[in-house]
């Protein structure tokens, strides 16, 4: 949700604008409403920005002509103010000396704006961000140096934010502050970077410091100063981490879109997830112990991570645990009564989703033990949970989660299996999971043709139902979310048995209804399939080959029959046909599946 980056180099660079453009391209998945950069060159601040994608704006506004030794950049996901040129970041003060880029929300911006207006400041945008450069300017006008003014300005802001700033009087200095929204400082040779995501730092260095909440500071090549707001300077010597990703992991390879690449990567990402779980034996056993010893296990996440949570909670129940799943954004209600004897599993690809982070904080406050499942070990959720399990899915760039969803489900199943008391169950499942990468490849292969041909039909559909019972429901919900997000087809998932209690009234001839047949209560799905067919629905069933019955065959207009596998392996893999269907439907509709409208990959505002 907005990507920010700042870079300072020891020697002036003619290509600073090009470097910022490249960094912004890596952050584009965080927001693509508008793009902008600001550089300081020979004591002059220059700003270029506009509405649109990074490449287009960079070309239009001549980013390549910008040189200097320090600069900031921003990709925007609009919160305050429409996506217009005026509202694009960076924002500047009246004197054109200070430029600021920001991710998050400044809650008290209206009152600050009013105060600054009364002091003669003129605003050019509707954003909350613009108060920051004016505030710094105002505080500097009474004699403060830039850092003191910046620090004081930050202490006056309420909300959740990450901010970077430059001042025309400081040719190599980046000012930064973090409150809730993530911010990382990358330490390179003759270069220092500050960014909301490690992805934009990696081409320069894999050494980084993750800032804590309420930290503020400044950086120049070879110098980083950080302090806690209201506290003393931080000792960074023990906080430098080495990041595992290689810069090449971020490319699209031979694929047209990241989404397709990430779907196809699943045999590999799942192999990585599993080998990571095996090698992190201690953490995994600790996490399993926490769950096994708890009175109740609550599994919490948002979006796709919530769907993975639903699969996980149901699987834990299947193993005899008292487990429940709920959406992170409602945690404050669902966590009432949760206490020391309980465990909370927080599922989050990014590890930065604000709703999930707040659920983690509330759980910790209540004394519950928290296990996080994240794809970013540097993330806030990983750092604040008592125990975390690293998914190792590799970077996921497409806004729609695909490979991280299957890794989350695999990790939840694995955790359940490790804590299961029945030794023969454990060894049977572990044995089955060993074949997961190979089965995944075969599920992709078995689904590809059907997904392409169904996509042609779905490209003209208005709506669809995705139905399943028990485990089939969360997998259907994830399928419906995918096609909704990337292809803009209105799709709703229901527990199949609920379809008769209202939803069926929408079904007319050719209305698409997808059924996921996986595991428990499968025999009851047959009745639902017959009911839908009787009303003229276009029925598609996704099921294991050995579950094809005469009733299903007779009543299905299309079938995606998948390899016969154990329940656990099907929980991970049966979403894949839906991922492919969503992808190809988006392509059929001429949409870019990597950039669904209105969405950002990491949601860091409430
Ligand atoms: O990073 P997280 O897993 O916490 O993100 C949660 C959701 O925002 C995310 O799954 C979202 O629903 C994706 N767009 C799904 O494709």
Coordinates of C-alpha atoms and ligand atoms in Angstrom, one line a residue:
X1 CA 0.0 0.0 0.0
X2 CA 2.2 2.8 -1.4
X3 CA 5.9 1.9 -2.0
X4 CA 8.6 4.4 -0.9
X5 CA 12.3 4.4 -1.6
X6 CA 15.1 6.7 -0.9
X7 CA 18.7 6.5 -2.1
X8 CA 21.9 8.4 -1.3
X9 CA 25.2 7.8 -3.0
X10 CA 28.7 9.0 -2.1
X11 CA 29.4 10.4 -5.7
X12 CA 26.9 12.4 -7.7
X13 CA 25.2 10.2 -10.3
X14 CA 24.0 11.4 -13.7
X15 CA 21.6 8.5 -13.7
X16 CA 20.0 9.0 -10.3
X17 CA 16.6 9.3 -11.9
X18 CA 17.1 6.0 -13.8
X19 CA 18.2 4.3 -10.5
X20 CA 15.0 5.6 -8.8
X21 CA 12.9 4.4 -11.7
X22 CA 14.3 0.8 -11.4
X23 CA 13.7 0.8 -7.7
X24 CA 10.1 2.0 -8.2
X25 CA 9.4 -0.7 -10.7
X26 CA 10.1 -3.2 -8.0
X27 CA 7.7 -1.5 -5.7
X28 CA 5.0 -1.0 -8.2
X29 CA 2.9 -3.9 -6.8
X30 CA 2.3 -1.8 -3.7
X31 CA 0.3 0.8 -5.6
X32 CA 0.0 2.0 -9.2
X33 CA -2.2 5.1 -9.0
X34 CA 0.7 7.5 -9.5
X35 CA 4.5 7.7 -9.4
X36 CA 6.9 10.4 -8.5
X37 CA 10.5 11.2 -7.6
X38 CA 12.4 14.1 -6.0
X39 CA 16.2 14.6 -6.2
X40 CA 18.7 17.0 -4.7
X41 CA 21.3 18.2 -7.2
X42 CA 23.8 21.0 -6.5
X43 CA 21.5 22.4 -3.7
X44 CA 18.4 22.4 -5.9
X45 CA 15.3 20.2 -5.3
X46 CA 13.7 18.8 -8.4
X47 CA 10.4 16.9 -8.5
X48 CA 8.8 14.9 -11.3
X49 CA 5.5 13.0 -10.9
X50 CA 2.3 12.1 -12.6
X51 CA -0.6 9.6 -12.8
X52 CA 0.1 6.2 -14.3
X53 CA 2.5 3.3 -14.3
X54 CA 6.2 3.7 -13.5
X55 CA 7.6 3.3 -17.0
X56 CA 5.0 5.6 -18.6
X57 CA 5.4 8.3 -16.0
X58 CA 9.2 8.0 -16.0
X59 CA 9.2 8.6 -19.8
X60 CA 6.6 11.3 -19.8
X61 CA 8.2 13.3 -16.9
X62 CA 11.8 12.7 -17.9
X63 CA 13.0 10.9 -14.8
X64 CA 16.1 9.9 -16.8
X65 CA 17.2 13.5 -16.9
X66 CA 17.4 13.8 -13.1
X67 CA 20.9 13.6 -11.6
X68 CA 22.2 14.2 -8.0
X69 CA 23.4 12.4 -5.0
X70 CA 20.2 11.8 -3.0
X71 CA 16.6 11.2 -4.1
X72 CA 13.3 9.7 -3.1
X73 CA 10.6 7.9 -5.0
X74 CA 7.0 6.8 -4.5
X75 CA 4.3 4.6 -6.0
X76 CA 0.9 5.5 -4.8
X77 CA -2.2 3.6 -3.7
X78 CA -4.5 6.5 -3.1
X79 CA -6.0 7.0 0.4
X80 CA -6.5 10.7 0.8
X81 CA -7.4 12.4 -2.5
X82 CA -8.0 11.1 -5.9
X83 CA -5.2 9.7 -8.1
X84 CA -4.2 13.0 -9.7
X85 CA -0.9 14.7 -10.5
X86 CA -1.3 17.1 -7.6
X87 CA -1.9 14.3 -5.2
X88 CA 1.0 12.2 -6.4
X89 CA 4.1 12.1 -4.1
X90 CA 6.7 13.5 -3.3
X91 CA 5.1 16.5 -1.8
X92 CA 7.1 19.7 -1.1
X93 CA 7.0 22.8 1.2
X94 CA 6.3 26.3 0.0
X95 CA 10.0 27.1 -0.4
X96 CA 10.7 24.0 -2.5
X97 CA 13.4 22.9 -0.1
X98 CA 11.9 19.8 1.5
X99 CA 10.3 16.8 -0.3
X100 CA 8.5 13.9 1.4
X101 CA 7.2 10.5 0.3
X102 CA 4.9 8.6 2.6
X103 CA 3.2 5.3 3.1
X104 CA 0.3 5.1 5.5
X105 CA -2.2 7.5 7.0
X106 CA -1.7 10.7 9.1
X107 CA -4.9 10.8 11.1
X108 CA -4.5 14.4 12.5
X109 CA -3.6 16.0 9.2
X110 CA -6.7 18.2 9.0
X111 CA -5.9 20.0 12.2
X112 CA -2.2 20.3 11.2
X113 CA -3.2 21.6 7.8
X114 CA -5.4 24.2 9.4
X115 CA -2.7 25.4 11.7
X116 CA -0.2 25.5 8.9
X117 CA -2.6 27.5 6.6
X118 CA -3.1 30.0 9.4
X119 CA 0.7 30.4 9.4
X120 CA 0.6 31.2 5.7
X121 CA 1.5 27.8 4.1
X122 CA -0.1 27.1 0.8
X123 CA -1.1 23.6 -0.1
X124 CA -1.1 22.1 -3.5
X125 CA -2.8 18.7 -2.9
X126 CA -5.6 17.0 -0.9
X127 CA -3.3 14.5 0.7
X128 CA -2.5 14.0 4.3
X129 CA 1.2 13.7 3.4
X130 CA 1.6 17.3 2.4
X131 CA 1.4 18.5 5.9
X132 CA 4.9 17.0 6.6
X133 CA 7.1 19.1 4.4
X134 CA 5.2 22.3 5.4
X135 CA 5.6 21.3 9.1
X136 CA 9.3 20.8 8.6
X137 CA 9.5 24.1 6.9
X138 CA 7.5 25.8 9.6
X139 CA 9.7 24.3 12.4
X140 CA 12.9 25.2 10.5
X141 CA 11.8 28.8 10.2
X142 CA 12.2 29.2 13.9
X143 CA 15.9 28.2 13.6
X144 CA 15.8 24.4 14.0
X145 CA 18.2 22.3 11.8
X146 CA 16.5 20.0 9.4
X147 CA 16.8 16.8 11.4
X148 CA 15.5 18.5 14.6
X149 CA 12.6 20.0 12.6
X150 CA 11.9 16.6 11.0
X151 CA 12.0 14.7 14.3
X152 CA 9.7 17.3 15.9
X153 CA 7.3 17.1 13.0
X154 CA 7.1 13.4 13.2
X155 CA 6.4 13.5 16.9
X156 CA 3.3 15.7 16.1
X157 CA 1.8 13.1 13.7
X158 CA -0.8 10.6 14.7
X159 CA -1.5 7.5 12.6
X160 CA 0.4 4.7 11.0
X161 CA 3.1 5.7 8.6
X162 CA 6.6 5.3 7.0
X163 CA 8.2 8.5 5.8
X164 CA 11.3 9.5 3.8
X165 CA 12.4 13.0 3.1
X166 CA 15.2 15.0 1.5
X167 CA 16.3 18.6 2.0
X168 CA 17.9 20.7 -0.7
X169 CA 20.5 21.8 1.9
X170 CA 21.7 18.2 2.5
X171 CA 23.2 16.7 -0.7
X172 CA 23.6 13.2 0.6
X173 CA 21.1 12.8 3.5
X174 CA 17.9 10.8 3.8
X175 CA 15.6 11.6 6.7
X176 CA 13.2 8.8 7.7
X177 CA 10.7 7.8 10.3
X178 CA 8.5 4.7 11.0
X179 CA 5.4 4.2 12.9
X180 CA 3.7 0.8 12.2
X181 CA 4.2 0.9 8.4
X182 CA 7.4 -1.0 7.5
X183 CA 10.7 0.7 6.7
X184 CA 14.1 -0.9 6.0
X185 CA 17.5 0.7 5.7
X186 CA 19.9 -1.0 3.2
X187 CA 23.6 -0.6 3.8
X188 CA 25.7 -0.8 0.7
X189 CA 29.2 0.2 -0.4
X190 CA 29.0 4.0 -1.1
X191 CA 25.2 3.8 -1.1
X192 CA 22.5 3.8 1.5
X193 CA 18.8 3.1 0.8
X194 CA 15.6 3.4 2.8
X195 CA 12.5 1.6 1.5
X196 CA 9.2 0.1 2.5
X197 CA 10.3 -3.2 1.0
X198 CA 13.6 -5.1 0.7
X199 CA 12.9 -5.7 -3.0
X200 CA 14.1 -2.3 -4.1
X201 CA 17.2 -2.5 -1.9
X202 CA 18.5 -5.9 -3.2
X203 CA 20.1 -4.8 -6.4
X204 CA 22.5 -2.7 -4.3
X205 CA 23.0 -4.7 -1.1
X206 CA 21.6 -7.6 1.0
X207 CA 22.6 -6.0 4.3
X208 CA 19.8 -4.3 6.0
X209 CA 18.5 -2.9 9.3
X210 CA 14.7 -3.2 9.9
X211 CA 13.5 -0.1 11.7
X212 CA 11.3 -0.5 14.8
X213 CA 8.1 1.3 15.5
X214 CA 8.5 4.9 16.5
X215 CA 12.1 5.1 15.2
X216 CA 13.4 8.2 13.4
X217 CA 16.7 9.0 12.0
X218 CA 18.9 10.0 9.0
X219 CA 21.3 8.2 6.7
X220 CA 24.1 9.0 4.4
X221 CA 26.5 6.6 2.6
X222 CA 28.5 5.1 5.5
X223 CA 26.5 6.7 8.2
X224 CA 23.2 5.7 9.7
X225 CA 21.7 7.4 12.8
X226 CA 18.5 6.0 14.4
X227 CA 16.8 6.9 17.6
X228 CA 13.5 6.0 19.3
X229 CA 11.1 9.0 19.4
X230 CA 11.3 10.1 23.0
X231 CA 14.3 7.7 23.6
X232 CA 18.0 7.6 23.0
X233 CA 20.1 6.6 20.0
X234 CA 19.8 3.0 18.9
X235 CA 22.7 0.6 18.7
X236 CA 22.5 -0.8 15.2
X237 CA 25.5 -3.1 15.4
X238 CA 23.5 -6.2 16.4
X239 CA 20.6 -5.3 14.1
X240 CA 22.2 -5.7 10.7
X241 CA 20.7 -8.7 8.9
X242 CA 21.7 -10.5 5.7
X243 CA 18.7 -11.0 3.3
X244 CA 18.4 -14.4 1.6
X245 CA 16.8 -13.4 -1.7
X246 CA 18.9 -13.0 -4.9
X247 CA 18.0 -10.0 -7.1
X248 CA 17.2 -12.5 -10.0
X249 CA 14.3 -14.0 -7.9
X250 CA 12.4 -10.9 -8.8
X251 CA 12.3 -11.3 -12.6
X252 CA 9.4 -12.5 -14.8
X253 CA 11.4 -15.1 -16.6
X254 CA 9.8 -16.3 -19.8
X255 CA 6.3 -15.6 -18.5
X256 CA 4.1 -12.7 -19.7
X257 CA 2.9 -12.0 -16.2
X258 CA 4.1 -12.6 -12.6
X259 CA 0.9 -14.3 -11.7
X260 CA 1.4 -17.1 -14.3
X261 CA 5.1 -17.4 -13.3
X262 CA 4.1 -17.7 -9.7
X263 CA 1.4 -20.3 -10.4
X264 CA 3.9 -22.3 -12.4
X265 CA 6.5 -21.9 -9.7
X266 CA 4.5 -23.9 -7.2
X267 CA 6.2 -27.2 -7.5
X268 CA 9.4 -25.4 -6.6
X269 CA 8.0 -23.0 -4.0
X270 CA 6.3 -25.9 -2.2
X271 CA 9.5 -27.9 -2.3
X272 CA 11.2 -24.9 -0.7
X273 CA 8.5 -24.6 1.9
X274 CA 8.7 -28.2 2.9
X275 CA 12.5 -28.4 3.0
X276 CA 12.5 -25.2 5.0
X277 CA 10.0 -26.7 7.5
X278 CA 12.2 -29.9 7.7
X279 CA 15.4 -27.9 8.3
X280 CA 13.7 -25.5 10.8
X281 CA 12.9 -28.5 13.0
X282 CA 13.3 -26.7 16.2
X283 CA 11.0 -23.7 15.4
X284 CA 8.4 -26.1 13.8
X285 CA 8.4 -28.4 16.9
X286 CA 8.2 -25.3 19.1
X287 CA 5.3 -24.0 17.1
X288 CA 3.6 -27.4 17.1
X289 CA 4.1 -27.7 20.9
X290 CA 2.5 -24.3 21.4
X291 CA -0.6 -25.4 19.5
X292 CA -0.7 -28.8 21.0
X293 CA -0.6 -27.5 24.6
X294 CA -3.2 -24.8 24.0
X295 CA -6.9 -25.0 25.1
X296 CA -8.0 -23.3 21.9
X297 CA -6.2 -22.5 18.7
X298 CA -7.4 -19.4 16.7
X299 CA -6.1 -19.0 13.2
X300 CA -6.3 -15.5 11.8
X301 CA -5.5 -13.8 8.5
X302 CA -6.9 -11.5 5.7
X303 CA -7.9 -12.3 2.1
X304 CA -6.2 -15.4 0.8
X305 CA -4.4 -15.8 4.1
X306 CA -7.8 -16.0 5.8
X307 CA -8.8 -18.7 3.4
X308 CA -5.6 -20.6 4.2
X309 CA -6.5 -20.0 7.9
X310 CA -9.9 -21.6 7.3
X311 CA -8.3 -24.7 5.8
X312 CA -5.8 -24.8 8.6
X313 CA -8.4 -24.5 11.4
X314 CA -10.5 -27.2 9.8
X315 CA -7.6 -29.5 9.5
X316 CA -6.6 -28.9 13.2
X317 CA -10.2 -29.8 14.1
X318 CA -10.0 -32.9 12.0
X319 CA -7.0 -33.8 14.1
X320 CA -9.0 -33.2 17.3
X321 CA -7.9 -29.7 18.3
X322 CA -10.4 -27.0 19.3
X323 CA -9.5 -24.6 16.4
X324 CA -11.3 -21.6 14.9
X325 CA -10.6 -19.2 12.1
X326 CA -11.6 -15.6 11.8
X327 CA -10.8 -12.6 9.8
X328 CA -8.0 -10.4 11.2
X329 CA -10.0 -7.2 10.7
X330 CA -12.5 -8.4 13.3
X331 CA -9.9 -9.8 15.8
X332 CA -10.8 -7.3 18.5
X333 CA -14.2 -8.9 18.8
X334 CA -13.3 -12.5 18.2
X335 CA -10.3 -12.4 20.6
X336 CA -12.5 -11.4 23.6
X337 CA -12.0 -14.1 26.2
X338 CA -8.8 -15.4 24.6
X339 CA -6.1 -15.7 27.2
X340 CA -3.0 -17.4 28.5
X341 CA -4.1 -21.0 27.7
X342 CA -4.7 -20.2 24.1
X343 CA -2.7 -20.0 20.9
X344 CA -3.1 -17.7 17.9
X345 CA -1.7 -18.6 14.5
X346 CA -1.3 -15.4 12.4
X347 CA -1.1 -16.2 8.7
X348 CA 0.3 -13.4 6.5
X349 CA 2.4 -13.5 3.3
X350 CA 3.8 -10.1 3.8
X351 CA 3.9 -10.1 7.6
X352 CA 2.8 -6.5 7.4
X353 CA -0.9 -6.5 6.9
X354 CA -2.1 -4.1 9.5
X355 CA -5.3 -6.0 10.5
X356 CA -3.2 -9.2 11.2
X357 CA -0.5 -7.2 13.0
X358 CA -3.1 -5.7 15.3
X359 CA -4.6 -9.1 15.9
X360 CA -1.1 -10.3 16.9
X361 CA -0.6 -7.4 19.2
X362 CA -4.0 -7.9 20.8
X363 CA -3.3 -11.6 21.3
X364 CA 0.1 -10.9 22.9
X365 CA -1.6 -8.3 25.1
X366 CA -4.0 -11.0 26.3
X367 CA -1.3 -13.4 27.1
X368 CA -2.0 -15.9 24.3
X369 CA 1.0 -17.5 22.6
X370 CA 1.4 -16.4 19.0
X371 CA 2.8 -18.4 16.1
X372 CA 3.2 -16.5 12.8
X373 CA 3.3 -18.0 9.3
X374 CA 5.0 -15.4 7.1
X375 CA 6.9 -15.2 3.8
X376 CA 9.1 -12.4 5.1
X377 CA 11.2 -13.2 8.1
X378 CA 12.1 -9.5 8.5
X379 CA 8.5 -8.5 8.8
X380 CA 6.8 -6.8 11.8
X381 CA 4.5 -9.8 12.4
X382 CA 7.5 -12.2 12.4
X383 CA 9.3 -10.0 14.8
X384 CA 6.4 -9.5 17.2
X385 CA 5.0 -13.1 17.3
X386 CA 6.6 -15.3 19.9
X387 CA 7.4 -17.9 17.2
X388 CA 7.4 -17.7 13.5
X389 CA 7.5 -20.2 10.7
X390 CA 9.1 -18.9 7.5
X391 CA 7.3 -20.0 4.3
X392 CA 10.2 -19.7 1.9
X393 CA 7.9 -19.4 -1.1
X394 CA 10.2 -16.8 -2.7
X395 CA 9.1 -13.3 -3.6
X396 CA 5.5 -13.0 -4.8
X397 CA 5.1 -9.9 -6.9
X398 CA 1.7 -10.4 -8.4
X399 CA -1.0 -8.7 -6.3
X400 CA -3.0 -11.9 -6.3
X401 CA -1.6 -14.5 -3.9
X402 CA -1.1 -17.9 -5.5
X403 CA 2.1 -19.7 -4.5
X404 CA 2.1 -18.2 -1.0
X405 CA -1.5 -19.5 -0.5
X406 CA -0.4 -23.0 -1.3
X407 CA 2.7 -22.7 0.9
X408 CA 0.5 -21.4 3.8
X409 CA -1.8 -24.4 3.5
X410 CA 1.2 -26.8 3.2
X411 CA 2.7 -25.3 6.3
X412 CA -0.5 -25.4 8.3
X413 CA -1.0 -29.1 7.3
X414 CA 2.6 -29.8 8.2
X415 CA 2.2 -28.2 11.6
X416 CA -0.9 -30.2 12.3
X417 CA 0.8 -33.3 11.2
X418 CA 3.8 -32.7 13.5
X419 CA 1.5 -32.1 16.5
X420 CA -0.8 -35.0 15.8
X421 CA -0.6 -37.6 18.5
X422 CA -1.2 -40.6 16.2
X423 CA 2.3 -41.6 14.9
X424 CA 1.0 -43.6 12.0
X425 CA -1.0 -40.6 10.8
X426 CA 2.1 -38.4 11.0
X427 CA 4.3 -40.8 9.0
X428 CA 1.6 -41.3 6.4
X429 CA 1.1 -37.6 5.9
X430 CA 4.8 -36.8 5.9
X431 CA 5.3 -39.5 3.3
X432 CA 2.5 -38.0 1.1
X433 CA 3.8 -34.5 1.5
X434 CA 7.2 -35.6 0.1
X435 CA 5.4 -36.1 -3.2
X436 CA 3.8 -32.7 -3.1
X437 CA 6.1 -30.9 -5.6
X438 CA 5.6 -33.7 -8.2
X439 CA 1.8 -33.8 -7.6
X440 CA 1.6 -30.0 -7.9
X441 CA 3.3 -30.2 -11.3
X442 CA 0.8 -32.8 -12.4
X443 CA -2.2 -30.8 -11.1
X444 CA -1.0 -27.8 -13.1
X445 CA -0.7 -30.0 -16.2
X446 CA -4.1 -31.6 -15.7
X447 CA -5.8 -28.2 -15.2
X448 CA -4.1 -26.0 -17.8
X449 CA -6.2 -27.0 -20.9
X450 CA -9.6 -27.0 -19.0
X451 CA -8.7 -23.6 -17.4
X452 CA -8.0 -22.1 -20.8
X453 CA -11.1 -23.3 -22.4
X454 CA -13.3 -22.4 -19.4
X455 CA -11.7 -18.9 -19.3
X456 CA -13.3 -18.2 -22.7
X457 CA -16.7 -18.9 -21.3
X458 CA -16.0 -17.0 -18.1
X459 CA -14.7 -14.0 -19.9
X460 CA -18.4 -13.1 -20.8
X461 CA -19.9 -14.2 -17.4
X462 CA -21.3 -11.7 -15.0
X463 CA -21.3 -13.9 -11.9
X464 CA -20.5 -17.4 -10.7
X465 CA -20.8 -19.5 -7.6
X466 CA -18.0 -21.5 -6.1
X467 CA -19.4 -24.2 -3.8
X468 CA -17.9 -26.9 -1.6
X469 CA -18.5 -28.7 1.6
X470 CA -16.1 -28.7 4.6
X471 CA -12.6 -28.4 3.2
X472 CA -14.1 -27.7 -0.2
X473 CA -15.5 -24.4 1.0
X474 CA -12.3 -22.5 1.8
X475 CA -10.8 -23.7 -1.4
X476 CA -13.8 -22.5 -3.3
X477 CA -13.6 -19.2 -1.5
X478 CA -10.0 -18.8 -2.6
X479 CA -11.1 -19.7 -6.2
X480 CA -13.9 -17.1 -6.1
X481 CA -11.5 -14.4 -4.7
X482 CA -9.0 -15.1 -7.5
X483 CA -11.4 -14.6 -10.3
X484 CA -13.0 -11.6 -8.6
X485 CA -9.7 -9.8 -8.0
X486 CA -8.0 -10.3 -11.3
X487 CA -10.8 -10.9 -13.9
X488 CA -13.5 -8.7 -12.2
X489 CA -16.1 -11.5 -12.4
X490 CA -18.5 -11.3 -9.5
X491 CA -18.0 -14.7 -7.8
X492 CA -19.3 -15.9 -4.5
X493 CA -18.4 -18.9 -2.5
X494 CA -20.8 -20.8 -0.2
X495 CA -20.7 -24.0 1.8
X496 CA -22.5 -26.1 -0.8
X497 CA -25.2 -27.1 1.6
X498 CA -26.1 -23.4 2.1
X499 CA -26.8 -22.9 -1.6
X500 CA -30.4 -24.0 -1.2
X501 CA -30.9 -21.5 1.6
X502 CA -31.0 -18.5 -0.7
X503 CA -28.2 -18.3 -3.3
X504 CA -29.9 -20.7 -5.7
X505 CA -32.5 -18.1 -6.5
X506 CA -30.0 -16.4 -8.8
X507 CA -29.3 -19.5 -10.8
X508 CA -30.7 -19.4 -14.4
X509 CA -29.6 -21.2 -17.6
X510 CA -25.9 -21.2 -18.1
X511 CA -25.1 -19.6 -14.7
X512 CA -21.6 -20.9 -13.9
X513 CA -21.4 -23.0 -10.7
X514 CA -18.1 -24.5 -9.7
X515 CA -18.0 -27.4 -7.2
X516 CA -14.9 -28.4 -5.3
X517 CA -15.0 -32.0 -4.3
X518 CA -12.3 -32.6 -1.7
X519 CA -12.4 -34.9 1.3
X520 CA -15.2 -34.7 3.9
X521 CA -18.9 -34.8 3.0
X522 CA -18.2 -35.3 -0.7
X523 CA -21.2 -37.6 -1.2
X524 CA -23.5 -34.8 -0.2
X525 CA -22.1 -32.5 -2.9
X526 CA -23.7 -34.8 -5.5
X527 CA -27.1 -33.7 -4.5
X528 CA -26.1 -30.0 -4.8
X529 CA -24.7 -30.7 -8.3
X530 CA -28.0 -32.3 -9.3
X531 CA -30.0 -29.4 -7.9
X532 CA -27.9 -26.8 -9.8
X533 CA -28.1 -28.8 -13.0
X534 CA -31.9 -29.1 -12.7
X535 CA -32.0 -25.3 -12.9
X536 CA -29.9 -25.1 -16.0
X537 CA -26.6 -24.0 -14.4
X538 CA -23.4 -24.6 -16.2
X539 CA -21.8 -27.0 -13.7
X540 CA -18.1 -27.5 -13.4
X541 CA -16.7 -30.0 -10.9
X542 CA -13.1 -30.0 -9.7
X543 CA -12.4 -33.4 -8.2
X544 CA -10.0 -36.3 -7.9
X545 CA -10.1 -38.8 -10.7
X546 CA -11.3 -41.6 -8.5
X547 CA -14.3 -39.6 -7.3
X548 CA -15.9 -39.3 -10.7
X549 CA -19.3 -40.9 -10.2
X550 CA -22.1 -41.5 -12.8
X551 CA -24.2 -38.7 -11.1
X552 CA -21.3 -36.2 -11.2
X553 CA -20.5 -37.1 -14.8
X554 CA -24.0 -36.8 -16.0
X555 CA -24.6 -33.5 -14.3
X556 CA -21.3 -31.7 -15.0
X557 CA -20.9 -29.6 -18.1
X558 CA -17.1 -29.7 -17.5
X559 CA -14.9 -31.6 -15.2
X560 CA -11.4 -30.9 -14.0
X561 CA -10.3 -34.3 -12.8
X562 CA -7.1 -34.2 -10.8
X563 CA -4.6 -36.9 -9.6
X564 CA -5.8 -39.1 -6.8
X565 CA -3.9 -38.0 -3.7
X566 CA -4.2 -37.9 0.1
X567 CA -6.5 -35.4 1.7
X568 CA -3.6 -33.3 2.8
X569 CA -2.0 -33.0 -0.7
X570 CA -5.4 -32.2 -2.2
X571 CA -5.9 -29.4 0.4
X572 CA -2.8 -27.7 -1.0
X573 CA -3.2 -28.4 -4.7
X574 CA -6.9 -28.3 -5.6
X575 CA -7.0 -24.5 -5.7
X576 CA -4.6 -24.5 -8.7
X577 CA -7.2 -25.0 -11.4
X578 CA -9.0 -21.9 -10.0
X579 CA -5.8 -19.9 -10.0
X580 CA -5.3 -20.8 -13.7
X581 CA -8.9 -20.1 -14.5
X582 CA -8.7 -16.6 -12.9
X583 CA -5.5 -15.8 -14.8
X584 CA -6.7 -16.9 -18.2
X585 CA -10.1 -15.2 -17.7
X586 CA -8.3 -11.9 -17.0
X587 CA -6.1 -12.4 -20.1
X588 CA -9.2 -13.2 -22.2
X589 CA -10.8 -10.0 -21.0
X590 CA -7.7 -8.0 -21.9
X591 CA -6.8 -7.2 -18.3
X592 CA -3.4 -7.2 -16.6
X593 CA -3.7 -9.8 -13.9
X594 CA -0.7 -8.5 -12.1
X595 CA -2.3 -5.1 -11.5
X596 CA -5.9 -5.5 -10.5
X597 CA -7.6 -2.2 -10.1
X598 CA -8.0 -0.7 -6.6
X599 CA -5.9 -3.4 -5.0
X600 CA -2.4 -3.3 -3.4
X601 CA -0.4 -6.3 -2.4
X602 CA 0.2 -5.3 1.2
X603 CA -2.6 -3.6 3.0
X604 CA -1.1 -1.4 5.7
X605 CA -4.1 0.8 6.4
X606 CA -7.1 -0.1 8.4
Ligands
LIG1 O1 0.3 -10.3 3.2 P1 -1.0 -10.9 3.7 O2 -1.0 -12.4 3.4 O3 -1.3 -10.6 5.1 O4 -2.1 -10.3 2.8 C1 -3.5 -10.6 3.1 C2 -4.4 -10.1 1.9 O5 -4.3 -8.8 1.7 C3 -4.0 -10.9 0.6 O6 -4.1 -12.2 0.8 C4 -5.0 -10.4 -0.5 O7 -6.3 -10.9 -0.2 C5 -4.5 -10.9 -1.8 N1 -4.7 -9.9 -2.8 C6 -5.1 -12.1 -2.3 O8 -4.8 -12.5 -3.6

